[in-house]
Short mmCIF file of N, CA and C in Angstrom, two decimals:
data_model
loop_
_atom_site.label_atom_id
_atom_site.label_comp_id
_atom_site.label_asym_id
_atom_site.label_seq_id
_atom_site.Cartn_x
_atom_site.Cartn_y
_atom_site.Cartn_z
N MET X 174 11.33 21.63 15.37
CA MET X 174 11.89 20.61 14.51
C MET X 174 10.91 20.36 13.36
N THR X 175 11.44 20.14 12.18
CA THR X 175 10.60 19.96 11.00
C THR X 175 10.86 18.60 10.37
N TYR X 176 9.84 18.12 9.72
CA TYR X 176 9.88 16.90 8.93
C TYR X 176 9.32 17.22 7.56
N LYS X 177 9.62 16.40 6.59
CA LYS X 177 8.95 16.54 5.30
C LYS X 177 7.58 15.88 5.42
N PHE X 178 6.59 16.48 4.77
CA PHE X 178 5.20 16.08 4.94
C PHE X 178 4.55 15.89 3.57
N TYR X 179 3.75 14.83 3.43
CA TYR X 179 2.97 14.62 2.21
C TYR X 179 1.64 13.99 2.61
N TYR X 180 0.66 14.08 1.72
CA TYR X 180 -0.67 13.57 2.06
C TYR X 180 -1.51 13.39 0.82
N THR X 181 -2.62 12.67 0.99
CA THR X 181 -3.69 12.62 0.00
C THR X 181 -5.01 12.73 0.76
N ASP X 182 -5.85 13.66 0.32
CA ASP X 182 -7.18 13.85 0.88
C ASP X 182 -8.17 13.59 -0.25
N TYR X 183 -8.77 12.41 -0.25
CA TYR X 183 -9.67 12.03 -1.33
C TYR X 183 -10.98 12.81 -1.31
N SER X 184 -11.38 13.33 -0.15
CA SER X 184 -12.64 14.08 -0.09
C SER X 184 -12.53 15.44 -0.78
N THR X 185 -11.33 16.01 -0.82
CA THR X 185 -11.14 17.30 -1.50
C THR X 185 -10.31 17.16 -2.78
N ASP X 186 -9.82 15.94 -3.04
CA ASP X 186 -8.98 15.65 -4.19
C ASP X 186 -7.70 16.50 -4.18
N LYS X 187 -7.15 16.73 -2.99
CA LYS X 187 -5.89 17.46 -2.85
C LYS X 187 -4.81 16.50 -2.37
N HIS X 188 -3.58 16.80 -2.75
CA HIS X 188 -2.47 15.94 -2.33
C HIS X 188 -1.13 16.65 -2.50
N ILE X 189 -0.15 16.14 -1.79
CA ILE X 189 1.25 16.45 -2.02
C ILE X 189 1.94 15.10 -2.12
N ARG X 190 2.60 14.85 -3.21
CA ARG X 190 3.28 13.56 -3.41
C ARG X 190 4.50 13.44 -2.51
N SER X 191 4.88 12.20 -2.21
CA SER X 191 6.03 11.99 -1.32
C SER X 191 7.32 12.54 -1.92
N ASP X 192 7.44 12.51 -3.25
CA ASP X 192 8.66 13.05 -3.86
C ASP X 192 8.65 14.57 -3.97
N GLU X 193 7.54 15.19 -3.53
CA GLU X 193 7.42 16.65 -3.49
C GLU X 193 7.09 17.12 -2.07
N ALA X 194 7.41 16.29 -1.07
CA ALA X 194 7.07 16.59 0.32
C ALA X 194 7.60 17.96 0.74
N VAL X 195 6.83 18.63 1.59
CA VAL X 195 7.17 19.97 2.06
C VAL X 195 7.56 19.93 3.53
N SER X 196 8.40 20.86 3.97
CA SER X 196 8.81 20.93 5.37
C SER X 196 7.66 21.47 6.22
N GLU X 197 7.39 20.78 7.32
CA GLU X 197 6.35 21.19 8.26
C GLU X 197 6.81 20.90 9.68
N SER X 198 6.34 21.70 10.62
CA SER X 198 6.61 21.42 12.03
C SER X 198 5.71 20.27 12.49
N LEU X 199 6.10 19.62 13.56
CA LEU X 199 5.27 18.54 14.09
C LEU X 199 3.91 19.05 14.52
N ASP X 200 3.83 20.26 15.06
CA ASP X 200 2.53 20.82 15.45
C ASP X 200 1.60 20.96 14.24
N ASN X 201 2.13 21.43 13.12
CA ASN X 201 1.31 21.55 11.91
C ASN X 201 0.91 20.19 11.38
N ILE X 202 1.82 19.22 11.45
CA ILE X 202 1.50 17.87 10.99
C ILE X 202 0.38 17.28 11.84
N ILE X 203 0.45 17.46 13.15
CA ILE X 203 -0.61 16.95 14.03
C ILE X 203 -1.94 17.61 13.71
N GLY X 204 -1.94 18.90 13.42
CA GLY X 204 -3.16 19.58 13.00
C GLY X 204 -3.73 18.97 11.73
N GLN X 205 -2.87 18.67 10.77
CA GLN X 205 -3.31 18.02 9.53
C GLN X 205 -3.85 16.62 9.80
N MET X 206 -3.21 15.90 10.72
CA MET X 206 -3.68 14.56 11.07
C MET X 206 -5.12 14.62 11.59
N ASN X 207 -5.39 15.57 12.47
CA ASN X 207 -6.73 15.71 13.04
C ASN X 207 -7.79 15.95 11.98
N SER X 208 -7.46 16.70 10.94
CA SER X 208 -8.46 16.99 9.92
C SER X 208 -8.49 15.95 8.80
N LEU X 209 -7.34 15.43 8.39
CA LEU X 209 -7.30 14.54 7.23
C LEU X 209 -7.57 13.07 7.55
N LEU X 210 -7.19 12.62 8.73
CA LEU X 210 -7.31 11.19 9.03
C LEU X 210 -8.68 10.85 9.59
N GLN X 211 -9.71 11.28 8.86
CA GLN X 211 -11.10 11.03 9.24
C GLN X 211 -11.83 10.18 8.20
N GLU X 212 -11.40 10.25 6.95
CA GLU X 212 -12.09 9.59 5.84
C GLU X 212 -11.29 8.39 5.35
N PRO X 213 -11.97 7.27 5.05
CA PRO X 213 -11.26 6.09 4.54
C PRO X 213 -10.37 6.42 3.34
N ASP X 214 -9.21 5.80 3.32
CA ASP X 214 -8.19 5.90 2.28
C ASP X 214 -7.34 7.17 2.35
N ASN X 215 -7.77 8.19 3.09
CA ASN X 215 -6.90 9.37 3.26
C ASN X 215 -5.62 8.94 3.95
N PHE X 216 -4.54 9.58 3.59
CA PHE X 216 -3.29 9.25 4.28
C PHE X 216 -2.38 10.46 4.40
N ILE X 217 -1.48 10.32 5.37
CA ILE X 217 -0.45 11.32 5.66
C ILE X 217 0.86 10.58 5.80
N GLY X 218 1.93 11.20 5.33
CA GLY X 218 3.25 10.63 5.53
C GLY X 218 4.23 11.70 5.96
N ILE X 219 5.20 11.28 6.76
CA ILE X 219 6.28 12.18 7.14
C ILE X 219 7.61 11.48 6.87
N ILE X 220 8.60 12.28 6.57
CA ILE X 220 9.94 11.78 6.25
C ILE X 220 10.93 12.52 7.14
N ASP X 221 11.80 11.76 7.82
CA ASP X 221 12.78 12.41 8.69
C ASP X 221 14.07 12.71 7.93
N GLU X 222 15.05 13.23 8.65
CA GLU X 222 16.32 13.64 8.04
C GLU X 222 17.11 12.47 7.48
N ASN X 223 16.78 11.23 7.89
CA ASN X 223 17.45 10.03 7.38
C ASN X 223 16.65 9.34 6.28
N ASN X 224 15.61 10.02 5.78
CA ASN X 224 14.71 9.50 4.75
C ASN X 224 13.90 8.30 5.21
N VAL X 225 13.67 8.17 6.53
CA VAL X 225 12.75 7.16 7.05
C VAL X 225 11.35 7.73 6.92
N MET X 226 10.44 6.93 6.34
CA MET X 226 9.06 7.36 6.14
C MET X 226 8.16 6.73 7.20
N LEU X 227 7.22 7.52 7.69
CA LEU X 227 6.19 7.05 8.61
C LEU X 227 4.86 7.50 8.03
N GLN X 228 4.00 6.53 7.69
CA GLN X 228 2.76 6.83 7.00
C GLN X 228 1.57 6.39 7.85
N PHE X 229 0.45 7.09 7.67
CA PHE X 229 -0.80 6.78 8.36
C PHE X 229 -1.91 6.78 7.32
N MET X 230 -2.67 5.67 7.23
CA MET X 230 -3.77 5.59 6.28
C MET X 230 -5.04 5.12 6.99
N VAL X 231 -6.15 5.80 6.72
CA VAL X 231 -7.42 5.43 7.32
C VAL X 231 -7.99 4.22 6.59
N GLU X 232 -8.31 3.18 7.36
CA GLU X 232 -8.91 1.95 6.82
C GLU X 232 -10.43 2.12 6.72
N ASP X 233 -11.09 1.20 6.02
CA ASP X 233 -12.54 1.27 5.85
C ASP X 233 -13.29 1.23 7.18
N ASP X 234 -12.73 0.54 8.18
CA ASP X 234 -13.40 0.44 9.48
C ASP X 234 -13.11 1.62 10.40
N GLY X 235 -12.36 2.61 9.91
CA GLY X 235 -12.05 3.80 10.70
C GLY X 235 -10.75 3.70 11.47
N SER X 236 -10.17 2.50 11.56
CA SER X 236 -8.86 2.38 12.21
C SER X 236 -7.81 3.00 11.29
N ILE X 237 -6.63 3.19 11.84
CA ILE X 237 -5.55 3.79 11.06
C ILE X 237 -4.38 2.83 11.00
N CYS X 238 -3.91 2.59 9.79
CA CYS X 238 -2.75 1.74 9.57
C CYS X 238 -1.50 2.61 9.67
N VAL X 239 -0.62 2.24 10.60
CA VAL X 239 0.70 2.86 10.71
C VAL X 239 1.62 2.04 9.82
N ASP X 240 2.36 2.67 8.93
CA ASP X 240 3.15 1.96 7.93
C ASP X 240 4.52 2.60 7.80
N ILE X 241 5.55 1.76 7.90
CA ILE X 241 6.92 2.22 7.67
C ILE X 241 7.49 1.38 6.53
N PRO X 242 7.56 1.93 5.31
CA PRO X 242 8.10 1.17 4.18
C PRO X 242 9.56 0.79 4.41
N MET X 243 9.86 -0.46 4.08
CA MET X 243 11.23 -0.99 4.17
C MET X 243 11.59 -1.45 2.76
N HIS X 244 11.95 -0.51 1.89
CA HIS X 244 12.17 -0.80 0.48
C HIS X 244 13.21 -1.90 0.26
N ASP X 245 14.27 -1.89 1.05
CA ASP X 245 15.32 -2.89 0.87
C ASP X 245 14.85 -4.30 1.23
N GLN X 246 13.78 -4.40 2.02
CA GLN X 246 13.23 -5.70 2.40
C GLN X 246 11.94 -6.03 1.65
N LYS X 247 11.53 -5.13 0.75
CA LYS X 247 10.33 -5.31 -0.07
C LYS X 247 9.09 -5.57 0.78
N GLY X 248 8.90 -4.70 1.76
CA GLY X 248 7.74 -4.80 2.63
C GLY X 248 7.65 -3.59 3.53
N SER X 249 6.73 -3.67 4.50
CA SER X 249 6.52 -2.57 5.44
C SER X 249 6.35 -3.12 6.84
N LEU X 250 6.74 -2.32 7.81
CA LEU X 250 6.39 -2.58 9.20
C LEU X 250 5.05 -1.88 9.42
N THR X 251 4.05 -2.61 9.91
CA THR X 251 2.72 -2.03 10.04
C THR X 251 2.05 -2.42 11.35
N LYS X 252 1.04 -1.65 11.69
CA LYS X 252 0.11 -2.01 12.76
C LYS X 252 -1.13 -1.14 12.59
N ASN X 253 -2.23 -1.61 13.12
CA ASN X 253 -3.46 -0.82 13.09
C ASN X 253 -3.73 -0.27 14.48
N THR X 254 -4.20 0.97 14.52
CA THR X 254 -4.46 1.63 15.79
C THR X 254 -5.52 2.71 15.58
N ASN X 255 -5.59 3.66 16.51
CA ASN X 255 -6.56 4.75 16.40
C ASN X 255 -5.84 6.09 16.25
N LEU X 256 -6.61 7.12 15.97
CA LEU X 256 -6.04 8.44 15.72
C LEU X 256 -5.28 8.97 16.94
N ASN X 257 -5.81 8.76 18.14
CA ASN X 257 -5.13 9.28 19.34
C ASN X 257 -3.73 8.70 19.49
N GLU X 258 -3.58 7.39 19.25
CA GLU X 258 -2.25 6.79 19.36
C GLU X 258 -1.32 7.32 18.27
N CYS X 259 -1.85 7.53 17.07
CA CYS X 259 -1.03 8.07 15.98
C CYS X 259 -0.53 9.47 16.32
N ILE X 260 -1.41 10.29 16.87
CA ILE X 260 -1.02 11.65 17.25
C ILE X 260 0.03 11.60 18.37
N SER X 261 -0.16 10.72 19.34
CA SER X 261 0.83 10.58 20.42
C SER X 261 2.18 10.16 19.87
N LEU X 262 2.15 9.26 18.89
CA LEU X 262 3.38 8.79 18.26
C LEU X 262 4.12 9.95 17.60
N VAL X 263 3.42 10.74 16.81
CA VAL X 263 4.06 11.88 16.13
C VAL X 263 4.51 12.93 17.15
N ASP X 264 3.70 13.16 18.16
CA ASP X 264 4.03 14.14 19.18
C ASP X 264 5.30 13.77 19.95
N SER X 265 5.60 12.47 20.02
CA SER X 265 6.78 12.01 20.77
C SER X 265 8.06 12.00 19.94
N LEU X 266 7.96 12.28 18.65
CA LEU X 266 9.14 12.24 17.79
C LEU X 266 10.14 13.33 18.19
N GLN X 267 11.40 12.99 18.05
CA GLN X 267 12.46 13.95 18.31
C GLN X 267 13.11 14.33 16.98
N GLU X 268 14.39 14.12 16.84
CA GLU X 268 15.11 14.49 15.62
C GLU X 268 14.86 13.54 14.47
N SER X 269 14.50 12.29 14.79
CA SER X 269 14.30 11.30 13.73
C SER X 269 13.27 10.27 14.17
N ILE X 270 12.80 9.49 13.22
CA ILE X 270 11.84 8.42 13.49
C ILE X 270 12.63 7.20 13.95
N LEU X 271 12.40 6.78 15.18
CA LEU X 271 13.08 5.61 15.74
C LEU X 271 12.12 4.43 15.71
N ILE X 272 12.30 3.58 14.72
CA ILE X 272 11.39 2.46 14.50
C ILE X 272 11.27 1.59 15.74
N GLU X 273 12.39 1.35 16.43
CA GLU X 273 12.38 0.46 17.58
C GLU X 273 11.54 0.99 18.74
N GLN X 274 11.17 2.26 18.72
CA GLN X 274 10.35 2.82 19.79
C GLN X 274 8.86 2.75 19.49
N ILE X 275 8.49 2.21 18.33
CA ILE X 275 7.08 2.07 17.97
C ILE X 275 6.67 0.63 18.25
N GLU X 276 5.83 0.46 19.27
CA GLU X 276 5.43 -0.88 19.70
C GLU X 276 4.40 -1.49 18.76
N GLY X 277 4.49 -2.82 18.61
CA GLY X 277 3.46 -3.57 17.92
C GLY X 277 3.59 -3.67 16.42
N LEU X 278 4.69 -3.20 15.85
CA LEU X 278 4.85 -3.28 14.39
C LEU X 278 5.14 -4.71 13.95
N GLU X 279 4.54 -5.10 12.83
CA GLU X 279 4.79 -6.41 12.23
C GLU X 279 5.19 -6.22 10.78
N PHE X 280 6.13 -7.03 10.31
CA PHE X 280 6.57 -6.93 8.92
C PHE X 280 5.56 -7.62 8.00
N LYS X 281 5.20 -6.93 6.91
CA LYS X 281 4.33 -7.50 5.88
C LYS X 281 4.99 -7.28 4.53
N ALA X 282 5.22 -8.38 3.82
CA ALA X 282 5.83 -8.30 2.49
C ALA X 282 4.84 -7.67 1.52
N TRP X 283 5.37 -7.00 0.49
CA TRP X 283 4.51 -6.39 -0.53
C TRP X 283 4.09 -7.40 -1.55
#
């Protein structure tokens, strides 16, 4: 199963914009997560077949912010966690991102 994938790696100054996201398997995305989600501000995003976005950004303290933009509500569902939980979350995905299966999300207005 594939998802659209985008990222920014500030340590190498490389990126793929969300509007230019490329198709990747979940295994490849998890590999990218292991390498990219180590430095503050680096982020990865995936987009499912329903255009639901799931983003991961490294915070200054090393935690990772899980973020699901809710454009129609002008905010995001978010939570902070660690890399292992983020990888488990992506590894458990099926055909689409099911927001209700992600525990601990809180809405934050933009």
